[in-house]
Amino acid sequence: MTETDSLRSSDAAEGTGTNAERPPRLRGIPLLGTTLSIARDPFGFLRSARARGDVVAYEAYGTEFALVFEPAAVETVLVSRADEFRKGEFETDFGELIAPDGILFTEGKRWRRQRQLLQSSFTPDRIRSYADAMVDEAAALVDDWDEGETVALRDAMSTYALRVLTRTLFDLPLESDRAAVVTRAADAVNDYASPGRLALGSILPSWFPDRVEREYEAAMADLESLVDDLVAQRRASEAAGDDLLSLLARAEYPDGSRLPPEAVRDQLITFLFAGHETTATSLAFTCWLLAGDSAVRAELDRELEAVCGGREPTVEDLDRLAYTEAVVREALRLYPPATGVYREPKSDVVLSGYRVPAGTTLQLSIYGIQRDGRWWTDPGTFRPERWLADDEGDDGRCRRLESDPDRPEYAYFPFSGGPRHCLGMRFAMTELQLALATIAGRVEFDRVADSLEPSLGVTLDPGPTEVRVRNRREKGGR
Ligand code: HEM
């Protein structure tokens, strides 16, 4: 970190500098701002913004944004002064497309009540109880593949993540036609909220016939009626347990009245989206990275053999699967499913030495910060070792996870941070590690194409990510 950077960090932390100047600005064309540059090349846009400084202002889609590339400023916004920020209009407008009453988009007292109600499904004990389903579904996925078969990882992992989610949180198997309703809606929202489509939406008049919008509306209507059916069935069922679907189906306000159907529906749709695409794309990226790196793969195999010795992994193994966790962390660093976190300051604020006016949409750049050479050596290289330290134990070398003390905490925040950090973080990390250990224990992959061309939708989309299955083997039980 340079001296100027550290001066700016302390300014940000103290919130001083009322005379501070405005951040540098990326200029766009009149009326449209930078909308078209983002639509043409979102990653190129991010790079040129980063080159201008730690906080960079721009206008797009009729909204005033500021991209933030400094970990200390991220900590200020998400943690130490979190009360001075809200989710803001850009995020809540997006919420209107999916589930405005869902926990991702609500604020204040309503959000706090929802978080309290829902977190009982994510305690460490509950997550341990989901582990067998995470392993079984991964084993079933691989058992469906033949030696030499070409598999599109993005779709395969999407099926896997949805099965795990509905089996653990909803206590039901979702048959393939119902699962297709969920994935169709997720795809339709991704198309509708992609930078290209948002750009078009800000140019076209509202009466213009729009295929993407029609598809989105039809897909969401189908998803809403599917979720309403699930709730009605669970309410009618004697067998309601303590899973999330049952919890919501019978949830009551303090006066004893039931939550209205829209509130229950929005919550379930939020989980179907937040808990499915994110883990699916991470797994696709992780397996694709592994397929291209024989040294990492060999090290992972060594650890799996030493810890699991040919059987399926269990949740008790996780503490000893340090390399497996490092692989997952590193994939999440290079390809964070959520590339940014959005917040809006309630009043003017100073970040990294710059004054940002109230109402600006702050875009805390997970993708930019996690690939910044100031905090990461060889930032573009897949190197799980960066997360590990070697110990010499009695029985030889042993690896443990270790954070670099010189690296700021918020140089890595794929799950966001502070009071609104991802509620499913522990669920996701457990699922990613167990799925990876199960899949790698049964199969290897060769890449079909050498390069990856991710695109930006609601999440970072890896594209089909095709691999060929190699060295497929049967496994014994746990
Ligand atoms: C690799 C997987 C995942 C990643 C990278 C991820 C990332 C995130 C991020 C960045 C946020 C935004 C927080 C903010 O605005 O500050 C978030 C929120 C959330 N995530 Fe995740 N997530 C993942 C998996 C999951 C799973 C599996 C679930 C549920 C089963 C889940 C449920 C949620 C919920 C409910 C919120 C809203 C929390 C709140 O506002 O209180 N996520 N996640």
Short mmCIF file of C-alpha atoms and ligand atoms in Angstrom, two decimals:
data_model
loop_
_atom_site.label_atom_id
_atom_site.label_comp_id
_atom_site.label_asym_id
_atom_site.label_seq_id
_atom_site.Cartn_x
_atom_site.Cartn_y
_atom_site.Cartn_z
CA MET A 1 0.00 0.00 0.00
CA THR A 2 1.35 3.47 -0.84
CA GLU A 3 1.50 6.32 1.66
CA THR A 4 -1.35 8.12 -0.10
CA ASP A 5 -3.50 4.97 0.10
CA SER A 6 -2.95 4.63 3.83
CA LEU A 7 -3.76 8.31 4.38
CA ARG A 8 -6.96 7.82 2.46
CA SER A 9 -7.82 4.72 4.48
CA SER A 10 -7.58 6.58 7.77
CA ASP A 11 -9.73 9.38 6.36
CA ALA A 12 -12.34 6.80 5.38
CA ALA A 13 -12.31 5.17 8.78
CA GLU A 14 -12.65 8.44 10.66
CA GLY A 15 -15.26 9.83 8.31
CA THR A 16 -13.49 13.21 8.32
CA GLY A 17 -12.87 15.54 5.41
CA THR A 18 -15.99 17.61 4.87
CA ASN A 19 -13.92 19.64 2.41
CA ALA A 20 -12.88 16.52 0.58
CA GLU A 21 -13.13 16.61 -3.20
CA ARG A 22 -15.47 14.59 -5.36
CA PRO A 23 -14.10 11.31 -6.76
CA PRO A 24 -12.70 11.19 -10.31
CA ARG A 25 -15.43 10.67 -12.87
CA LEU A 26 -15.77 8.47 -15.94
CA ARG A 27 -17.46 10.60 -18.55
CA GLY A 28 -20.09 9.16 -20.84
CA ILE A 29 -22.25 10.52 -23.61
CA PRO A 30 -25.10 12.98 -22.91
CA LEU A 31 -28.31 11.36 -21.57
CA LEU A 32 -26.90 7.82 -21.58
CA GLY A 33 -23.80 8.39 -19.45
CA THR A 34 -21.58 5.29 -19.55
CA THR A 35 -24.49 2.87 -20.12
CA LEU A 36 -23.29 1.75 -23.56
CA SER A 37 -19.64 1.21 -22.49
CA ILE A 38 -20.81 -1.06 -19.68
CA ALA A 39 -23.14 -2.98 -21.99
CA ARG A 40 -20.34 -3.44 -24.57
CA ASP A 41 -17.63 -4.63 -22.18
CA PRO A 42 -18.47 -4.69 -18.43
CA PHE A 43 -15.05 -6.05 -17.41
CA GLY A 44 -13.20 -3.52 -19.59
CA PHE A 45 -15.32 -0.80 -18.00
CA LEU A 46 -14.34 -2.04 -14.54
CA ARG A 47 -10.64 -2.01 -15.51
CA SER A 48 -10.79 1.55 -16.81
CA ALA A 49 -12.62 2.66 -13.67
CA ARG A 50 -10.01 0.99 -11.47
CA ALA A 51 -7.24 2.81 -13.33
CA ARG A 52 -8.82 6.13 -12.27
CA GLY A 53 -8.68 5.56 -8.50
CA ASP A 54 -10.13 3.94 -5.40
CA VAL A 55 -13.53 5.61 -5.74
CA VAL A 56 -14.75 6.44 -9.22
CA ALA A 57 -18.04 8.11 -10.12
CA TYR A 58 -20.09 7.46 -13.25
CA GLU A 59 -23.65 7.66 -14.49
CA ALA A 60 -25.50 4.76 -16.09
CA TYR A 61 -29.13 3.69 -16.56
CA GLY A 62 -30.12 7.16 -15.29
CA THR A 63 -28.47 6.44 -11.91
CA GLU A 64 -25.46 8.06 -10.25
CA PHE A 65 -22.93 5.36 -9.22
CA ALA A 66 -19.58 5.27 -7.42
CA LEU A 67 -17.38 2.20 -7.79
CA VAL A 68 -15.33 1.46 -4.66
CA PHE A 69 -12.02 -0.42 -4.92
CA GLU A 70 -10.55 0.03 -1.45
CA PRO A 71 -10.96 -2.59 1.33
CA ALA A 72 -10.93 0.02 4.13
CA ALA A 73 -13.82 1.86 2.49
CA VAL A 74 -15.71 -1.45 2.10
CA GLU A 75 -15.26 -2.11 5.81
CA THR A 76 -16.59 1.38 6.58
CA VAL A 77 -19.72 0.86 4.48
CA LEU A 78 -20.55 -2.72 5.43
CA VAL A 79 -19.37 -2.91 9.02
CA SER A 80 -18.20 0.02 11.10
CA ARG A 81 -20.73 2.58 9.81
CA ALA A 82 -23.29 0.17 8.32
CA ASP A 83 -26.19 2.12 9.91
CA GLU A 84 -25.41 5.11 7.71
CA PHE A 85 -26.12 3.16 4.53
CA ARG A 86 -29.14 1.42 3.07
CA LYS A 87 -29.57 -0.98 0.19
CA GLY A 88 -30.83 1.86 -1.98
CA GLU A 89 -33.00 2.33 -5.00
CA PHE A 90 -30.89 0.46 -7.57
CA GLU A 91 -31.01 -2.71 -5.47
CA THR A 92 -34.65 -2.37 -4.43
CA ASP A 93 -35.70 -1.75 -8.07
CA PHE A 94 -33.98 -5.03 -8.85
CA GLY A 95 -35.80 -6.60 -5.89
CA GLU A 96 -39.09 -5.59 -7.52
CA LEU A 97 -38.19 -7.97 -10.35
CA ILE A 98 -37.78 -10.96 -8.06
CA ALA A 99 -39.15 -10.70 -4.56
CA PRO A 100 -39.56 -7.21 -3.04
CA ASP A 101 -40.64 -8.63 0.34
CA GLY A 102 -37.76 -11.12 0.48
CA ILE A 103 -34.95 -10.73 3.02
CA LEU A 104 -32.40 -9.67 0.39
CA PHE A 105 -34.24 -6.40 -0.24
CA THR A 106 -36.08 -5.34 2.92
CA GLU A 107 -34.67 -2.83 5.41
CA GLY A 108 -34.86 -1.79 9.05
CA LYS A 109 -37.23 -3.49 11.48
CA ARG A 110 -38.79 -5.68 8.82
CA TRP A 111 -35.44 -7.02 7.71
CA ARG A 112 -34.35 -7.67 11.32
CA ARG A 113 -37.53 -9.71 12.03
CA GLN A 114 -37.03 -11.72 8.87
CA ARG A 115 -33.37 -12.42 9.59
CA GLN A 116 -34.26 -13.56 13.12
CA LEU A 117 -36.95 -15.89 11.85
CA LEU A 118 -34.87 -17.40 9.07
CA GLN A 119 -31.52 -17.86 10.75
CA SER A 120 -32.72 -20.92 12.66
CA SER A 121 -32.30 -22.86 9.40
CA PHE A 122 -28.62 -21.89 9.19
CA THR A 123 -27.19 -22.73 12.63
CA PRO A 124 -24.01 -24.87 12.63
CA ASP A 125 -26.02 -27.89 13.83
CA ARG A 126 -28.61 -27.52 11.09
CA ILE A 127 -25.92 -27.23 8.47
CA ARG A 128 -24.25 -30.39 9.74
CA SER A 129 -27.60 -32.12 9.32
CA TYR A 130 -27.64 -31.12 5.62
CA ALA A 131 -24.20 -32.59 4.89
CA ASP A 132 -25.30 -36.11 3.90
CA ALA A 133 -27.75 -34.72 1.33
CA MET A 134 -24.95 -32.53 -0.11
CA VAL A 135 -22.71 -35.60 -0.55
CA ASP A 136 -25.46 -37.97 -1.79
CA GLU A 137 -26.65 -35.55 -4.45
CA ALA A 138 -23.07 -34.95 -5.68
CA ALA A 139 -22.46 -38.70 -5.88
CA ALA A 140 -25.75 -39.20 -7.78
CA LEU A 141 -24.80 -36.42 -10.21
CA VAL A 142 -21.45 -38.03 -11.06
CA ASP A 143 -22.95 -41.53 -11.25
CA ASP A 144 -25.11 -40.29 -14.11
CA TRP A 145 -22.06 -39.45 -16.24
CA ASP A 146 -20.25 -41.92 -18.54
CA GLU A 147 -16.53 -42.16 -19.16
CA GLY A 148 -15.64 -39.77 -22.02
CA GLU A 149 -18.98 -37.94 -21.84
CA THR A 150 -19.01 -34.17 -22.38
CA VAL A 151 -20.69 -32.40 -19.48
CA ALA A 152 -21.79 -28.75 -19.41
CA LEU A 153 -20.73 -27.89 -15.87
CA ARG A 154 -22.95 -24.84 -15.49
CA ASP A 155 -26.17 -26.78 -16.12
CA ALA A 156 -25.03 -29.86 -14.19
CA MET A 157 -24.15 -27.80 -11.12
CA SER A 158 -27.39 -25.86 -11.39
CA THR A 159 -29.34 -29.14 -11.18
CA TYR A 160 -27.17 -30.25 -8.26
CA ALA A 161 -27.48 -27.01 -6.26
CA LEU A 162 -31.24 -26.86 -6.71
CA ARG A 163 -31.66 -30.46 -5.58
CA VAL A 164 -29.59 -29.81 -2.47
CA LEU A 165 -31.45 -26.61 -1.68
CA THR A 166 -34.96 -28.07 -1.95
CA ARG A 167 -34.01 -31.31 -0.18
CA THR A 168 -32.37 -29.57 2.77
CA LEU A 169 -34.31 -26.32 3.18
CA PHE A 170 -37.71 -27.40 1.84
CA ASP A 171 -37.57 -31.10 2.76
CA LEU A 172 -38.83 -32.16 -0.65
CA PRO A 173 -37.46 -33.60 -3.85
CA LEU A 174 -38.22 -31.23 -6.73
CA GLU A 175 -39.11 -33.29 -9.81
CA SER A 176 -37.42 -32.23 -13.03
CA ASP A 177 -40.42 -30.41 -14.55
CA ARG A 178 -40.78 -28.28 -11.40
CA ALA A 179 -37.02 -27.71 -11.21
CA ALA A 180 -37.18 -26.47 -14.83
CA VAL A 181 -39.65 -23.76 -13.73
CA VAL A 182 -37.06 -22.44 -11.24
CA THR A 183 -34.11 -22.50 -13.65
CA ARG A 184 -36.19 -20.91 -16.42
CA ALA A 185 -37.13 -18.05 -14.08
CA ALA A 186 -33.50 -17.61 -12.95
CA ASP A 187 -32.36 -17.49 -16.60
CA ALA A 188 -35.12 -15.03 -17.50
CA VAL A 189 -34.18 -12.69 -14.62
CA ASN A 190 -30.50 -12.95 -15.61
CA ASP A 191 -31.36 -11.93 -19.19
CA TYR A 192 -33.69 -9.17 -18.07
CA ALA A 193 -31.12 -7.68 -15.66
CA SER A 194 -28.00 -8.10 -17.83
CA PRO A 195 -26.05 -4.89 -18.56
CA GLY A 196 -26.97 -5.12 -22.26
CA ARG A 197 -30.68 -5.42 -21.58
CA LEU A 198 -30.60 -2.68 -18.90
CA ALA A 199 -28.94 -0.41 -21.47
CA LEU A 200 -31.66 -1.18 -24.00
CA GLY A 201 -34.35 -0.68 -21.37
CA SER A 202 -33.03 2.80 -20.63
CA ILE A 203 -33.26 3.77 -24.34
CA LEU A 204 -36.50 2.15 -25.50
CA PRO A 205 -39.89 3.69 -24.73
CA SER A 206 -41.99 1.65 -22.27
CA TRP A 207 -44.59 0.74 -24.95
CA PHE A 208 -41.96 -0.92 -27.17
CA PRO A 209 -42.72 -4.66 -27.62
CA ASP A 210 -40.03 -6.47 -25.70
CA ARG A 211 -39.47 -10.25 -25.92
CA VAL A 212 -37.07 -10.43 -22.96
CA GLU A 213 -39.59 -8.66 -20.74
CA ARG A 214 -42.44 -10.95 -21.83
CA GLU A 215 -40.34 -14.05 -21.17
CA TYR A 216 -39.36 -12.74 -17.77
CA GLU A 217 -42.99 -12.01 -16.85
CA ALA A 218 -44.21 -15.46 -17.97
CA ALA A 219 -41.36 -17.29 -16.21
CA MET A 220 -41.88 -15.38 -12.95
CA ALA A 221 -45.65 -16.00 -13.04
CA ASP A 222 -44.98 -19.76 -13.37
CA LEU A 223 -42.47 -19.64 -10.52
CA GLU A 224 -44.89 -17.77 -8.26
CA SER A 225 -47.65 -20.28 -8.81
CA LEU A 226 -45.23 -23.18 -8.23
CA VAL A 227 -44.15 -21.66 -4.92
CA ASP A 228 -47.78 -20.95 -3.90
CA ASP A 229 -48.56 -24.65 -4.57
CA LEU A 230 -45.63 -25.79 -2.44
CA VAL A 231 -46.81 -23.61 0.45
CA ALA A 232 -50.44 -24.76 0.14
CA GLN A 233 -49.35 -28.42 0.08
CA ARG A 234 -47.14 -27.97 3.11
CA ARG A 235 -49.89 -26.14 5.02
CA ALA A 236 -52.29 -28.99 4.27
CA SER A 237 -49.74 -31.63 5.21
CA GLU A 238 -49.62 -33.35 8.57
CA ALA A 239 -45.92 -33.88 8.09
CA ALA A 240 -44.79 -30.25 8.45
CA GLY A 241 -41.35 -30.37 10.09
CA ASP A 242 -38.77 -27.74 11.02
CA ASP A 243 -37.39 -27.11 7.53
CA LEU A 244 -37.51 -23.59 6.07
CA LEU A 245 -40.59 -24.21 3.91
CA SER A 246 -42.59 -25.52 6.89
CA LEU A 247 -41.29 -22.69 9.07
CA LEU A 248 -42.53 -20.10 6.56
CA ALA A 249 -45.77 -21.94 5.79
CA ARG A 250 -46.78 -21.74 9.45
CA ALA A 251 -45.00 -18.49 10.41
CA GLU A 252 -47.16 -16.02 12.31
CA TYR A 253 -47.03 -12.38 13.33
CA PRO A 254 -47.01 -11.71 17.09
CA ASP A 255 -50.86 -11.29 17.01
CA GLY A 256 -51.22 -14.87 15.78
CA SER A 257 -52.21 -14.04 12.19
CA ARG A 258 -50.47 -15.90 9.40
CA LEU A 259 -47.92 -14.28 7.11
CA PRO A 260 -49.73 -13.27 3.88
CA PRO A 261 -49.05 -15.58 0.90
CA GLU A 262 -47.03 -12.88 -0.94
CA ALA A 263 -44.62 -12.52 1.99
CA VAL A 264 -44.07 -16.27 2.24
CA ARG A 265 -43.74 -16.55 -1.52
CA ASP A 266 -41.17 -13.75 -1.77
CA GLN A 267 -39.05 -15.33 0.94
CA LEU A 268 -39.02 -18.72 -0.77
CA ILE A 269 -38.24 -17.22 -4.16
CA THR A 270 -35.36 -15.30 -2.57
CA PHE A 271 -33.86 -18.55 -1.28
CA LEU A 272 -34.41 -20.36 -4.57
CA PHE A 273 -32.44 -17.61 -6.33
CA ALA A 274 -29.86 -16.63 -3.70
CA GLY A 275 -29.00 -20.20 -2.76
CA HIS A 276 -28.96 -21.86 -6.15
CA GLU A 277 -27.27 -19.88 -8.93
CA THR A 278 -24.49 -18.70 -6.62
CA THR A 279 -23.28 -22.12 -5.47
CA ALA A 280 -23.91 -23.61 -8.92
CA THR A 281 -21.70 -21.10 -10.71
CA SER A 282 -18.97 -21.37 -8.03
CA LEU A 283 -18.87 -25.13 -8.44
CA ALA A 284 -18.74 -24.83 -12.22
CA PHE A 285 -15.83 -22.36 -11.99
CA THR A 286 -14.05 -24.51 -9.38
CA CYS A 287 -14.24 -27.74 -11.42
CA TRP A 288 -13.19 -25.91 -14.57
CA LEU A 289 -10.16 -24.38 -12.82
CA LEU A 290 -9.19 -27.80 -11.49
CA ALA A 291 -9.50 -29.35 -14.95
CA GLY A 292 -6.84 -26.94 -16.19
CA ASP A 293 -4.32 -27.38 -13.39
CA SER A 294 -2.78 -30.82 -12.90
CA ALA A 295 -0.56 -29.72 -9.98
CA VAL A 296 -3.52 -28.40 -7.96
CA ARG A 297 -5.52 -31.48 -8.87
CA ALA A 298 -2.69 -33.78 -7.68
CA GLU A 299 -2.44 -31.92 -4.36
CA LEU A 300 -6.20 -32.13 -3.89
CA ASP A 301 -6.14 -35.88 -4.64
CA ARG A 302 -3.35 -36.34 -2.08
CA GLU A 303 -5.39 -34.62 0.61
CA LEU A 304 -8.58 -36.52 -0.21
CA GLU A 305 -6.74 -39.84 -0.14
CA ALA A 306 -5.07 -39.01 3.18
CA VAL A 307 -8.28 -37.83 4.88
CA CYS A 308 -11.04 -39.92 3.27
CA GLY A 309 -8.97 -42.89 2.08
CA GLY A 310 -11.36 -43.86 -0.72
CA ARG A 311 -14.67 -43.37 1.11
CA GLU A 312 -17.13 -40.50 0.70
CA PRO A 313 -16.33 -37.29 2.63
CA THR A 314 -18.33 -36.44 5.74
CA VAL A 315 -18.89 -33.20 7.60
CA GLU A 316 -16.45 -34.41 10.31
CA ASP A 317 -13.67 -34.44 7.66
CA LEU A 318 -14.02 -30.76 6.83
CA ASP A 319 -11.60 -29.51 9.49
CA ARG A 320 -8.88 -31.66 7.94
CA LEU A 321 -9.68 -30.78 4.32
CA ALA A 322 -7.66 -27.54 4.38
CA TYR A 323 -6.49 -27.79 0.76
CA THR A 324 -10.04 -28.49 -0.45
CA GLU A 325 -11.20 -25.34 1.34
CA ALA A 326 -8.28 -23.38 -0.13
CA VAL A 327 -9.34 -24.47 -3.64
CA VAL A 328 -12.90 -23.27 -2.96
CA ARG A 329 -11.72 -19.96 -1.48
CA GLU A 330 -9.40 -19.32 -4.40
CA ALA A 331 -12.12 -20.03 -6.99
CA LEU A 332 -14.42 -17.62 -5.11
CA ARG A 333 -11.65 -15.01 -5.17
CA LEU A 334 -11.11 -15.21 -8.94
CA TYR A 335 -14.76 -15.72 -9.88
CA PRO A 336 -17.03 -14.30 -7.17
CA PRO A 337 -20.64 -15.17 -8.12
CA ALA A 338 -21.80 -11.76 -6.84
CA THR A 339 -19.33 -9.32 -8.40
CA GLY A 340 -20.40 -6.37 -6.27
CA VAL A 341 -22.43 -5.27 -3.27
CA TYR A 342 -24.68 -2.21 -3.55
CA ARG A 343 -25.33 0.40 -0.87
CA GLU A 344 -26.55 4.00 -0.74
CA PRO A 345 -25.30 6.57 1.83
CA LYS A 346 -28.18 8.22 3.74
CA SER A 347 -26.17 11.46 3.90
CA ASP A 348 -22.93 12.72 2.31
CA VAL A 349 -19.99 10.53 3.27
CA VAL A 350 -16.21 10.54 2.83
CA LEU A 351 -14.70 7.33 1.47
CA SER A 352 -11.01 6.88 0.67
CA GLY A 353 -10.67 10.64 0.98
CA TYR A 354 -13.45 11.49 -1.50
CA ARG A 355 -16.82 13.02 -0.73
CA VAL A 356 -19.71 10.94 -2.03
CA PRO A 357 -23.14 12.63 -1.99
CA ALA A 358 -26.18 11.08 -0.30
CA GLY A 359 -28.21 8.91 -2.65
CA THR A 360 -25.26 7.80 -4.81
CA THR A 361 -25.37 4.05 -5.55
CA LEU A 362 -22.12 2.65 -4.18
CA GLN A 363 -20.90 -0.43 -5.96
CA LEU A 364 -18.39 -2.18 -3.68
CA SER A 365 -16.40 -4.10 -6.26
CA ILE A 366 -15.84 -7.65 -5.03
CA TYR A 367 -14.46 -8.63 -8.43
CA GLY A 368 -12.12 -5.63 -8.69
CA ILE A 369 -10.75 -5.81 -5.13
CA GLN A 370 -10.25 -9.58 -5.16
CA ARG A 371 -8.07 -9.23 -8.28
CA ASP A 372 -6.13 -6.14 -7.22
CA GLY A 373 -2.32 -6.49 -7.30
CA ARG A 374 -2.02 -4.30 -4.19
CA TRP A 375 -3.51 -7.07 -2.06
CA TRP A 376 -2.77 -10.20 -4.09
CA THR A 377 0.45 -11.48 -5.64
CA ASP A 378 -0.17 -12.68 -9.21
CA PRO A 379 -3.81 -11.68 -8.84
CA GLY A 380 -5.03 -13.43 -12.01
CA THR A 381 -3.42 -16.79 -11.17
CA PHE A 382 -5.32 -19.68 -9.60
CA ARG A 383 -3.12 -20.50 -6.61
CA PRO A 384 -4.87 -22.22 -3.64
CA GLU A 385 -1.51 -22.30 -1.82
CA ARG A 386 -1.85 -18.59 -1.08
CA TRP A 387 -4.41 -19.52 1.60
CA LEU A 388 -2.20 -22.08 3.36
CA ALA A 389 0.69 -22.34 5.76
CA ASP A 390 2.83 -25.47 6.18
CA ASP A 391 3.30 -27.02 9.62
CA GLU A 392 5.79 -29.76 10.36
CA GLY A 393 3.85 -32.21 12.51
CA ASP A 394 5.12 -35.54 13.96
CA ASP A 395 3.69 -37.40 11.00
CA GLY A 396 5.15 -35.10 8.35
CA ARG A 397 3.86 -32.01 6.59
CA CYS A 398 0.45 -30.74 7.51
CA ARG A 399 -1.29 -27.77 5.94
CA ARG A 400 -3.53 -25.29 7.67
CA LEU A 401 -5.52 -22.32 6.48
CA GLU A 402 -3.97 -18.99 7.31
CA SER A 403 -4.84 -15.38 6.48
CA ASP A 404 -2.05 -13.05 5.40
CA PRO A 405 -1.72 -10.58 8.31
CA ASP A 406 -0.64 -7.82 5.88
CA ARG A 407 -3.75 -8.13 3.76
CA PRO A 408 -6.76 -5.99 4.74
CA GLU A 409 -9.75 -8.08 5.84
CA TYR A 410 -12.03 -6.71 3.12
CA ALA A 411 -9.62 -7.55 0.29
CA TYR A 412 -11.76 -10.71 0.19
CA PHE A 413 -15.52 -10.56 0.69
CA PRO A 414 -17.38 -12.90 -1.70
CA PHE A 415 -20.18 -13.23 0.88
CA SER A 416 -20.28 -9.47 1.66
CA GLY A 417 -19.80 -8.52 5.32
CA GLY A 418 -21.29 -6.89 8.41
CA PRO A 419 -24.85 -7.40 9.65
CA ARG A 420 -26.22 -8.18 6.17
CA HIS A 421 -23.56 -10.68 5.16
CA CYS A 422 -24.81 -13.72 3.26
CA LEU A 423 -27.12 -15.73 5.50
CA GLY A 424 -26.23 -18.87 3.54
CA MET A 425 -22.44 -18.44 3.80
CA ARG A 426 -21.84 -21.46 6.06
CA PHE A 427 -24.33 -23.52 4.06
CA ALA A 428 -22.56 -22.58 0.82
CA MET A 429 -19.02 -23.24 2.09
CA THR A 430 -20.05 -26.65 3.47
CA GLU A 431 -21.82 -27.53 0.24
CA LEU A 432 -18.95 -26.38 -1.98
CA GLN A 433 -16.32 -28.33 -0.03
CA LEU A 434 -18.36 -31.52 0.26
CA ALA A 435 -19.45 -31.40 -3.38
CA LEU A 436 -15.89 -30.80 -4.54
CA ALA A 437 -14.49 -33.63 -2.37
CA THR A 438 -17.22 -36.03 -3.58
CA ILE A 439 -16.87 -35.14 -7.27
CA ALA A 440 -13.04 -35.14 -7.23
CA GLY A 441 -13.08 -38.49 -5.43
CA ARG A 442 -15.02 -40.04 -8.31
CA VAL A 443 -13.96 -38.35 -11.50
CA GLU A 444 -11.46 -36.15 -13.33
CA PHE A 445 -12.15 -33.66 -16.10
CA ASP A 446 -10.47 -32.45 -19.29
CA ARG A 447 -11.43 -29.03 -20.59
CA VAL A 448 -13.20 -29.01 -23.96
CA ALA A 449 -12.25 -25.37 -24.65
CA ASP A 450 -9.20 -23.72 -23.14
CA SER A 451 -10.66 -20.35 -22.35
CA LEU A 452 -13.58 -19.19 -20.33
CA GLU A 453 -15.68 -16.20 -21.28
CA PRO A 454 -17.69 -15.24 -18.23
CA SER A 455 -20.50 -12.75 -18.66
CA LEU A 456 -22.20 -10.51 -16.18
CA GLY A 457 -25.84 -11.07 -15.31
CA VAL A 458 -27.26 -11.03 -11.81
CA THR A 459 -24.40 -13.38 -10.98
CA LEU A 460 -21.12 -13.96 -12.79
CA ASP A 461 -22.02 -16.49 -15.47
CA PRO A 462 -19.25 -18.87 -16.58
CA GLY A 463 -21.07 -19.89 -19.78
CA PRO A 464 -21.57 -23.60 -20.52
CA THR A 465 -18.08 -24.61 -19.20
CA GLU A 466 -17.86 -27.92 -21.03
CA VAL A 467 -15.53 -30.65 -19.78
CA ARG A 468 -14.94 -34.28 -20.73
CA VAL A 469 -15.27 -36.91 -18.01
CA ARG A 470 -12.13 -39.00 -17.40
CA ASN A 471 -11.08 -41.75 -15.03
CA ARG A 472 -14.56 -42.27 -13.68
CA ARG A 473 -14.65 -44.67 -10.73
CA GLU A 474 -17.23 -46.25 -8.44
CA LYS A 475 -17.09 -45.52 -4.73
CA GLY A 476 -17.86 -47.38 -1.57
CA GLY A 477 -20.18 -45.92 1.08
CA ARG A 478 -19.36 -43.46 3.78
C1 HEM B 1 -21.13 -19.24 -3.23
C2 HEM B 1 -22.34 -19.02 -2.79
C3 HEM B 1 -22.89 -17.69 -2.34
C4 HEM B 1 -22.36 -16.43 -2.48
C5 HEM B 1 -21.06 -16.03 -3.14
C6 HEM B 1 -23.30 -15.51 -1.85
C7 HEM B 1 -23.11 -14.14 -1.77
C8 HEM B 1 -24.01 -13.27 -1.18
C9 HEM B 1 -23.86 -11.84 -1.17
C10 HEM B 1 -22.70 -11.07 -1.81
C11 HEM B 1 -24.93 -11.32 -0.51
C12 HEM B 1 -25.25 -9.85 -0.38
C13 HEM B 1 -25.18 -9.26 0.92
C14 HEM B 1 -25.22 -7.76 0.92
O1 HEM B 1 -25.97 -7.09 0.20
O2 HEM B 1 -24.47 -7.25 1.71
C15 HEM B 1 -25.75 -12.44 -0.09
C16 HEM B 1 -26.92 -12.33 0.62
C17 HEM B 1 -27.74 -13.39 0.95
N1 HEM B 1 -27.52 -14.72 0.65
FE1 HEM B 1 -25.91 -15.49 -0.25
N2 HEM B 1 -24.35 -16.24 -1.36
C18 HEM B 1 -24.13 -17.57 -1.63
C19 HEM B 1 -24.95 -18.62 -1.28
C20 HEM B 1 -26.11 -18.54 -0.57
C21 HEM B 1 -26.92 -19.65 -0.15
C22 HEM B 1 -26.58 -21.11 -0.41
C23 HEM B 1 -28.01 -19.13 0.48
C24 HEM B 1 -29.17 -19.85 1.11
C25 HEM B 1 -29.35 -21.12 1.13
C26 HEM B 1 -27.87 -17.69 0.49
C27 HEM B 1 -28.76 -16.81 1.06
C28 HEM B 1 -28.57 -15.45 1.14
C29 HEM B 1 -29.52 -14.55 1.79
C30 HEM B 1 -30.83 -14.96 2.45
C31 HEM B 1 -28.99 -13.26 1.68
C32 HEM B 1 -29.61 -11.97 2.22
C33 HEM B 1 -29.05 -11.67 3.60
C34 HEM B 1 -29.59 -10.40 4.23
O3 HEM B 1 -29.81 -9.42 3.53
O4 HEM B 1 -29.79 -10.42 5.46
N3 HEM B 1 -26.70 -17.37 -0.17
N4 HEM B 1 -25.17 -13.62 -0.52
#
